[in-house]
Short mmCIF file of C-alpha atoms in Angstrom, two decimals:
data_model
loop_
_atom_site.label_atom_id
_atom_site.label_comp_id
_atom_site.label_asym_id
_atom_site.label_seq_id
_atom_site.Cartn_x
_atom_site.Cartn_y
_atom_site.Cartn_z
CA PRO A 1 135.76 13.22 150.93
CA PRO A 2 139.48 13.30 149.98
CA HIS A 3 139.60 9.75 148.58
CA GLN A 4 136.65 10.53 146.28
CA GLN A 5 138.40 13.68 145.01
CA LYS A 6 141.57 11.64 144.31
CA LEU A 7 139.51 9.04 142.46
CA GLU A 8 137.82 11.72 140.31
CA LYS A 9 141.21 13.25 139.57
CA ARG A 10 142.59 9.87 138.41
CA VAL A 11 139.53 9.31 136.22
CA ARG A 12 140.00 12.73 134.59
CA GLU A 13 143.72 12.08 134.01
CA ARG A 14 142.89 8.69 132.49
CA GLU A 15 140.29 10.26 130.21
CA ASN A 16 142.80 12.91 129.10
CA GLU A 17 145.38 10.19 128.41
CA MET A 18 142.89 8.20 126.34
CA SER A 19 141.83 11.30 124.39
CA ASN A 20 145.49 12.23 123.77
CA LEU A 21 146.21 8.73 122.48
CA ASN A 22 143.66 9.31 119.72
CA SER A 23 145.16 12.69 118.81
CA VAL A 24 148.37 14.05 117.31
CA PHE A 25 150.60 16.96 118.27
CA TYR A 26 151.62 19.83 115.97
CA ALA A 27 154.56 21.87 117.21
CA ASP A 28 154.86 25.64 116.85
CA SER A 29 158.68 25.61 117.06
CA TYR A 30 161.37 23.20 115.89
CA HIS A 31 164.03 21.27 117.78
CA PRO A 32 166.09 18.55 116.07
CA ILE A 33 166.10 16.07 118.97
CA GLN A 34 162.34 16.21 119.42
CA ALA A 35 161.86 16.08 115.63
CA GLY A 36 163.80 12.79 115.62
CA SER A 37 161.35 11.30 118.15
CA ILE A 38 157.96 9.85 117.34
CA ASP A 39 156.36 11.44 120.42
CA ALA A 40 158.82 14.33 121.11
CA THR A 41 160.15 12.71 124.31
CA ASP A 42 163.73 11.85 123.26
CA VAL A 43 166.55 13.45 125.25
CA LEU A 44 169.58 12.42 123.16
CA PRO A 45 170.27 12.41 119.40
CA HIS A 46 170.07 8.88 118.02
CA ASP A 47 172.00 9.50 114.77
CA ASN A 48 174.80 11.73 113.49
CA ALA A 49 172.45 13.90 111.42
CA ILE A 50 170.39 14.89 114.47
CA TYR A 51 173.59 15.51 116.42
CA ARG A 52 174.84 17.82 113.64
CA ALA A 53 171.51 19.63 113.54
CA HIS A 54 171.53 19.97 117.32
CA LEU A 55 174.99 21.58 117.17
CA CYS A 56 173.82 24.02 114.48
CA ASN A 57 170.74 24.84 116.53
CA SER A 58 172.52 25.38 119.86
CA ALA A 59 175.47 27.31 118.36
CA ALA A 60 173.20 29.32 116.03
CA LEU A 61 175.32 28.35 113.02
CA TYR A 62 172.38 28.45 110.62
CA ASP A 63 170.89 31.74 109.45
CA PRO A 64 167.45 31.16 107.83
CA PHE A 65 167.58 34.62 106.20
CA GLY A 66 171.13 34.24 104.84
CA ASP A 67 170.06 32.79 101.49
CA PRO A 68 170.26 35.57 98.84
CA LYS A 69 167.67 33.74 96.71
CA LEU A 70 165.05 34.23 99.41
CA ILE A 71 162.99 37.08 98.02
CA GLY A 72 159.31 37.76 98.48
CA ASP A 73 156.81 37.50 101.29
CA PRO A 74 157.18 34.32 103.42
CA TYR A 75 153.50 34.51 104.45
CA CYS A 76 152.50 34.18 100.78
CA THR A 77 155.06 31.47 99.90
CA LEU A 78 154.21 27.78 99.62
CA PHE A 79 156.74 24.92 99.75
CA VAL A 80 156.00 22.16 97.20
CA ALA A 81 157.82 18.80 97.49
CA ARG A 82 157.91 15.33 95.89
CA LEU A 83 157.72 16.81 92.42
CA ASN A 84 158.41 14.75 89.35
CA HIS A 85 161.96 15.49 88.17
CA GLN A 86 160.57 16.12 84.67
CA THR A 87 158.22 18.85 85.91
CA THR A 88 159.11 22.30 84.58
CA GLU A 89 158.39 25.79 85.87
CA HIS A 90 155.65 26.25 83.27
CA THR A 91 153.82 23.06 84.32
CA LEU A 92 154.09 23.89 88.02
CA ARG A 93 152.89 27.47 87.50
CA LYS A 94 149.90 26.21 85.52
CA ALA A 95 149.01 23.71 88.29
CA MET A 96 149.37 26.29 91.09
CA SER A 97 147.40 28.97 89.23
CA LYS A 98 144.21 27.02 90.00
CA TYR A 99 144.45 28.19 93.63
CA GLY A 100 145.32 31.84 93.03
CA ARG A 101 147.52 34.29 91.17
CA VAL A 102 151.17 33.21 91.20
CA LYS A 103 153.57 36.11 91.68
CA ASN A 104 156.90 34.28 91.67
CA LEU A 105 158.09 30.68 91.36
CA ARG A 106 161.47 29.04 92.00
CA LEU A 107 162.07 25.42 91.10
CA VAL A 108 165.22 24.35 92.95
CA ARG A 109 167.78 22.83 90.56
CA HIS A 110 171.16 21.16 90.96
CA ILE A 111 173.92 23.76 90.88
CA VAL A 112 176.09 21.71 88.48
CA THR A 113 173.78 19.65 86.28
CA GLY A 114 170.74 21.98 86.38
CA ALA A 115 168.42 19.04 87.00
CA SER A 116 165.36 19.51 89.19
CA ARG A 117 165.79 18.60 92.88
CA GLY A 118 162.09 17.74 93.22
CA TYR A 119 160.92 20.71 95.29
CA ALA A 120 159.99 24.34 94.69
CA PHE A 121 158.84 27.56 96.34
CA VAL A 122 155.71 29.24 94.96
CA GLU A 123 154.87 32.80 96.00
CA PHE A 124 151.25 33.91 95.56
CA GLU A 125 150.07 37.49 95.32
CA THR A 126 147.93 37.26 98.47
CA GLU A 127 148.09 35.32 101.71
CA ARG A 128 144.55 34.10 101.09
CA ASP A 129 145.62 32.37 97.85
CA MET A 130 148.52 30.69 99.64
CA ARG A 131 146.19 29.35 102.34
CA ARG A 132 143.81 28.03 99.72
CA ALA A 133 146.68 26.18 98.02
CA PHE A 134 147.95 24.92 101.41
CA LYS A 135 144.54 23.41 102.06
CA ASP A 136 143.60 22.07 98.61
CA ALA A 137 146.88 21.21 96.86
CA GLN A 138 148.00 18.57 99.36
CA HIS A 139 148.33 15.15 97.66
CA SER A 140 147.33 16.54 94.26
CA ILE A 141 148.84 14.99 91.12
CA ILE A 142 151.32 16.84 88.87
CA ASP A 143 152.97 14.87 86.05
CA ASP A 144 151.90 11.54 87.63
CA SER A 145 153.50 12.45 90.98
CA GLU A 146 151.60 12.98 94.22
CA ILE A 147 152.93 16.20 95.77
CA ILE A 148 152.88 17.50 99.33
CA VAL A 149 152.76 21.17 100.29
CA ASP A 150 153.70 23.09 103.42
CA TYR A 151 154.15 26.68 104.54
CA ASN A 152 157.57 28.34 104.45
CA ARG A 153 158.97 26.86 107.68
CA GLN A 154 162.46 28.14 106.91
CA GLN A 155 161.42 31.72 107.68
CA LEU A 156 158.30 31.26 109.81
CA MET A 157 159.13 28.39 112.21
CA PRO A 158 161.45 29.31 115.12
CA GLY A 159 164.55 27.11 115.43
CA TRP A 160 164.19 25.57 111.97
CA ILE A 161 167.16 23.56 110.63
CA PRO A 162 167.05 22.33 107.00
CA ARG A 163 167.47 18.72 105.94
CA ARG A 164 170.98 19.27 104.52
CA LEU A 165 172.15 20.13 108.07
CA GLY A 166 170.42 17.16 109.70
CA GLY A 167 167.04 18.76 110.44
CA GLY A 168 163.91 18.95 108.38
CA LEU A 169 160.82 16.76 108.54
CA GLY A 170 161.51 14.34 105.69
CA GLY A 171 163.69 11.27 105.33
CA LYS A 172 163.06 7.57 104.86
CA LYS A 173 162.97 4.76 107.35
CA GLU A 174 165.72 2.89 105.49
CA SER A 175 168.12 5.83 105.76
CA GLY A 176 167.64 6.12 109.52
CA GLN A 177 166.64 9.80 109.17
CA LEU A 178 162.93 9.64 109.85
CA ARG A 179 161.66 12.99 111.17
CA PHE A 180 158.38 13.88 112.88
CA GLY A 181 156.35 16.95 113.71
CA GLY A 182 155.21 17.96 110.23
CA ARG A 183 151.96 17.67 108.40
CA GLU A 184 152.68 14.24 107.01
CA ARG A 185 154.14 12.77 110.20
CA PRO A 186 152.88 14.69 113.24
CA PHE A 187 154.00 13.79 116.74
CA ARG A 188 151.95 11.12 118.44
CA ALA A 189 150.67 11.74 121.90
CA PRO A 190 153.48 10.89 124.39
CA LEU A 191 153.74 7.16 124.94
CA ARG A 192 155.38 7.79 128.31
CA PRO A 193 155.63 10.79 130.64
CA ILE A 194 157.94 13.50 129.31
CA PRO A 195 161.25 13.38 131.29
CA TYR A 196 161.46 17.09 132.11
CA ASP A 197 164.14 16.51 134.77
CA ASP A 198 166.43 14.65 132.36
CA LEU A 199 165.96 17.32 129.75
CA LYS A 200 166.82 19.99 132.32
CA LYS A 201 169.98 18.15 133.42
CA LEU A 202 171.20 17.77 129.87
CA GLY A 203 170.37 21.39 128.99
CA ILE A 204 167.89 20.33 126.34
CA PRO A 205 164.74 22.43 125.99
CA PRO A 206 161.42 20.70 126.72
CA PRO A 207 159.19 19.56 123.85
CA PRO A 208 158.08 22.49 121.70
CA GLU A 209 154.83 24.28 122.38
CA GLY A 210 151.95 23.45 120.11
CA LYS A 211 148.46 21.96 120.16
CA TYR A 212 146.81 18.56 120.08
CA MET A 213 144.43 17.95 117.21
CA SER A 214 142.56 15.01 115.78
CA ARG A 215 144.16 13.05 112.96
CA TYR A 216 141.69 14.58 110.48
CA GLN A 217 142.42 18.19 111.36
CA VAL A 218 145.12 20.22 109.66
CA PRO A 219 146.81 23.14 111.44
CA SER A 220 146.71 26.45 109.62
CA PRO A 221 149.96 28.27 108.69
CA PRO A 222 151.19 31.12 110.92
CA ARG A 223 149.31 34.36 110.47
CA ARG A 224 150.78 37.78 109.97
CA GLU A 225 150.18 40.32 112.72
CA ARG A 226 148.01 43.14 111.40
CA ASN A 227 146.46 46.30 112.73
CA ILE A 228 142.74 47.07 112.52
CA ALA A 229 142.95 49.10 109.28
CA ASP A 230 144.79 46.28 107.48
CA ARG A 231 142.23 43.74 108.69
CA GLU A 232 139.32 45.84 107.42
CA GLU A 233 141.02 46.32 104.05
CA VAL A 234 141.82 42.61 103.71
CA SER A 235 138.28 41.58 104.72
CA HIS A 236 136.76 44.02 102.18
CA ARG A 237 139.10 42.75 99.44
CA SER A 238 138.40 39.10 100.29
CA ARG A 239 134.62 39.69 100.20
CA SER A 240 134.86 41.29 96.76
CA GLN A 241 137.12 38.47 95.52
CA ASP A 242 134.72 35.84 96.89
CA ARG A 243 131.78 37.56 95.21
CA ASP A 244 133.63 37.75 91.88
CA GLY A 245 134.75 34.12 92.21
CA GLN A 246 131.24 32.93 92.95
CA LEU A 247 129.95 34.86 89.95
CA SER A 248 132.57 33.33 87.67
CA ARG A 249 131.96 29.78 88.96
CA SER A 250 128.14 29.91 88.90
CA SER A 251 125.92 29.11 85.94
CA PRO A 252 124.84 31.89 83.50
CA VAL A 253 121.29 31.96 84.94
CA LYS A 254 122.53 32.32 88.52
CA ARG A 255 125.10 34.85 87.38
CA GLU A 256 122.36 36.94 85.75
CA GLU A 257 120.15 36.69 88.86
CA GLN A 258 123.03 37.76 91.12
CA TYR A 259 123.85 40.59 88.72
CA HIS A 260 120.26 41.90 88.77
CA LYS A 261 120.07 41.48 92.53
CA ARG A 262 123.27 43.44 92.98
CA ARG A 263 122.03 46.14 90.61
CA SER A 264 118.77 46.45 92.57
CA THR A 265 120.67 46.77 95.87
CA ASP A 266 122.94 49.38 94.30
CA ARG A 267 119.86 51.23 93.02
CA GLU A 268 118.30 51.17 96.50
CA LYS A 269 121.49 52.51 98.05
CA ARG A 270 121.62 55.21 95.38
CA SER A 271 117.96 56.11 95.95
CA ARG A 272 118.65 56.45 99.67
CA ARG A 273 121.72 58.49 98.94
CA VAL A 274 120.01 60.87 96.43
CA PRO A 275 117.51 62.50 98.89
CA GLU A 276 120.33 63.15 101.33
CA GLU A 277 122.43 64.74 98.59
CA LYS A 278 119.39 66.73 97.38
CA GLY A 279 118.73 67.93 100.93
CA LYS A 280 122.34 69.05 101.25
CA GLU A 281 122.20 70.80 97.86
CA TYR A 282 118.87 72.46 98.79
CA ALA A 283 120.29 73.71 102.08
CA GLU A 284 123.39 75.04 100.32
CA ARG A 285 121.26 76.61 97.59
CA THR A 286 118.88 78.27 100.05
CA SER A 287 121.79 79.64 102.06
CA MET A 288 123.33 80.98 98.85
CA ASP A 289 119.97 82.38 97.78
CA LYS A 290 119.59 84.10 101.13
CA LEU A 291 122.99 85.66 100.76
CA ASP A 292 122.19 86.73 97.19
CA TYR A 293 118.80 88.10 98.25
CA SER A 294 120.31 90.10 101.08
CA SER A 295 123.02 91.51 98.79
CA HIS A 296 120.42 92.30 96.08
CA SER A 297 118.14 94.02 98.60
CA VAL A 298 121.03 96.18 99.79
CA GLU A 299 121.85 97.06 96.18
CA ARG A 300 118.18 97.83 95.45
CA GLU A 301 117.94 100.11 98.45
CA GLU A 302 121.10 101.94 97.39
CA ASP A 303 119.73 102.31 93.83
CA HIS A 304 116.42 103.55 95.23
CA TYR A 305 118.09 106.20 97.36
CA ASN A 306 120.35 107.27 94.49
CA ARG A 307 117.37 107.48 92.15
CA LYS A 308 115.38 109.50 94.68
CA SER A 309 118.24 111.94 95.11
CA VAL A 310 118.60 112.25 91.32
CA ASP A 311 114.84 112.74 90.94
CA LYS A 312 114.91 115.43 93.61
CA GLU A 313 117.71 117.20 91.82
CA ASP A 314 115.88 116.92 88.49
CA GLY A 315 112.65 118.21 90.05
CA SER A 316 114.35 121.22 91.65
CA HIS A 317 116.12 121.95 88.35
CA LYS A 318 112.81 121.79 86.44
CA ARG A 319 111.06 123.99 88.97
CA ASN A 320 113.83 126.57 88.75
CA TYR A 321 113.65 126.48 84.96
CA LYS A 322 109.86 126.87 85.02
CA ASN A 323 110.08 129.80 87.43
CA ARG A 324 112.66 131.47 85.20
CA GLU A 325 110.48 130.99 82.14
CA GLU A 326 107.46 132.39 83.96
CA GLN A 327 109.46 135.40 85.06
CA ARG A 328 110.70 135.99 81.48
CA SER A 329 107.19 135.66 80.03
CA HIS A 330 105.84 138.00 82.71
CA LYS A 331 108.54 140.56 81.86
CA ARG A 332 107.79 140.25 78.13
CA HIS A 333 104.08 140.67 78.75
CA LYS A 334 104.70 143.70 80.97
CA SER A 335 106.95 145.34 78.41
CA HIS A 336 104.45 144.66 75.68
CA ARG A 337 101.67 146.30 77.67
CA SER A 338 103.84 149.33 78.39
CA GLU A 339 104.63 149.70 74.68
CA ARG A 340 100.96 149.59 73.78
CA SER A 341 100.09 152.18 76.38
CA THR A 342 102.76 154.62 75.16
CA GLY A 343 101.66 154.18 71.55
CA SER A 344 98.11 155.19 72.31
#
């Protein structure tokens, strides 16, 4: 019946609302007005900083790639914040090297005094190392300061506006510049229905697209688009790195067992490969032997015929010589007989 269908629909909506209340929202794109709202439902900027960021966003006054110091791969770069102002590049590199090989590091300093501003950008050699640091380095301690890490939103998050222009995801409650939507302060599930009509009238885009997750889940950084060959190469490299890492982290006994196991598997592969190679070599050798045998047989036949012709010539020559000798001896004998007869 229709009333039962309506009732089931209301129950499902209520269940979705209750599940959303226990979850948080991570946005895929950035908008200053929604970032200034705890549940991404605000329609107007509530302070001058958000208004300034909204102007920069709508007029496209901020170019995220205009900084000449931005070098390196954004997919391998990690943003590190809340650093101790006494932390140096050497200390930070040593702390980040636990998660992978550091390719480049830039600790942001004051342009006049040269003092640390408390945040840095760390570029790793591989995207896998960056993801490991993104997962494990959050809330770690460096020089008695608890740091937070994030991916390079400046280049990878659409619509991003930095804190100096009124955007960002930081700020303190006392300053009136509290921002939401990041890893530390994700959006809450909407406390009231999103006013799409009001947003449309004011020309403000709706809340950014993203996904709801539990409070204990952490969204992964954006992934680079790759073709099939790149994926296979990366997967092969990651498997070899994992195997080497497990070998280095395991105990000497386990390391020796894994080494012998790997050697035995390599030996089996080689033993399988050797008969195939031998079969190929045998086939090639037999084909070459056949060719050599055929060429040798032809040569032998030619030699045989040449020898036969030479032998024939030699035999005829000998016979002729013998006949001549017989004729000479017969003549000598005849003359000798005639001489004896005349003498008598």
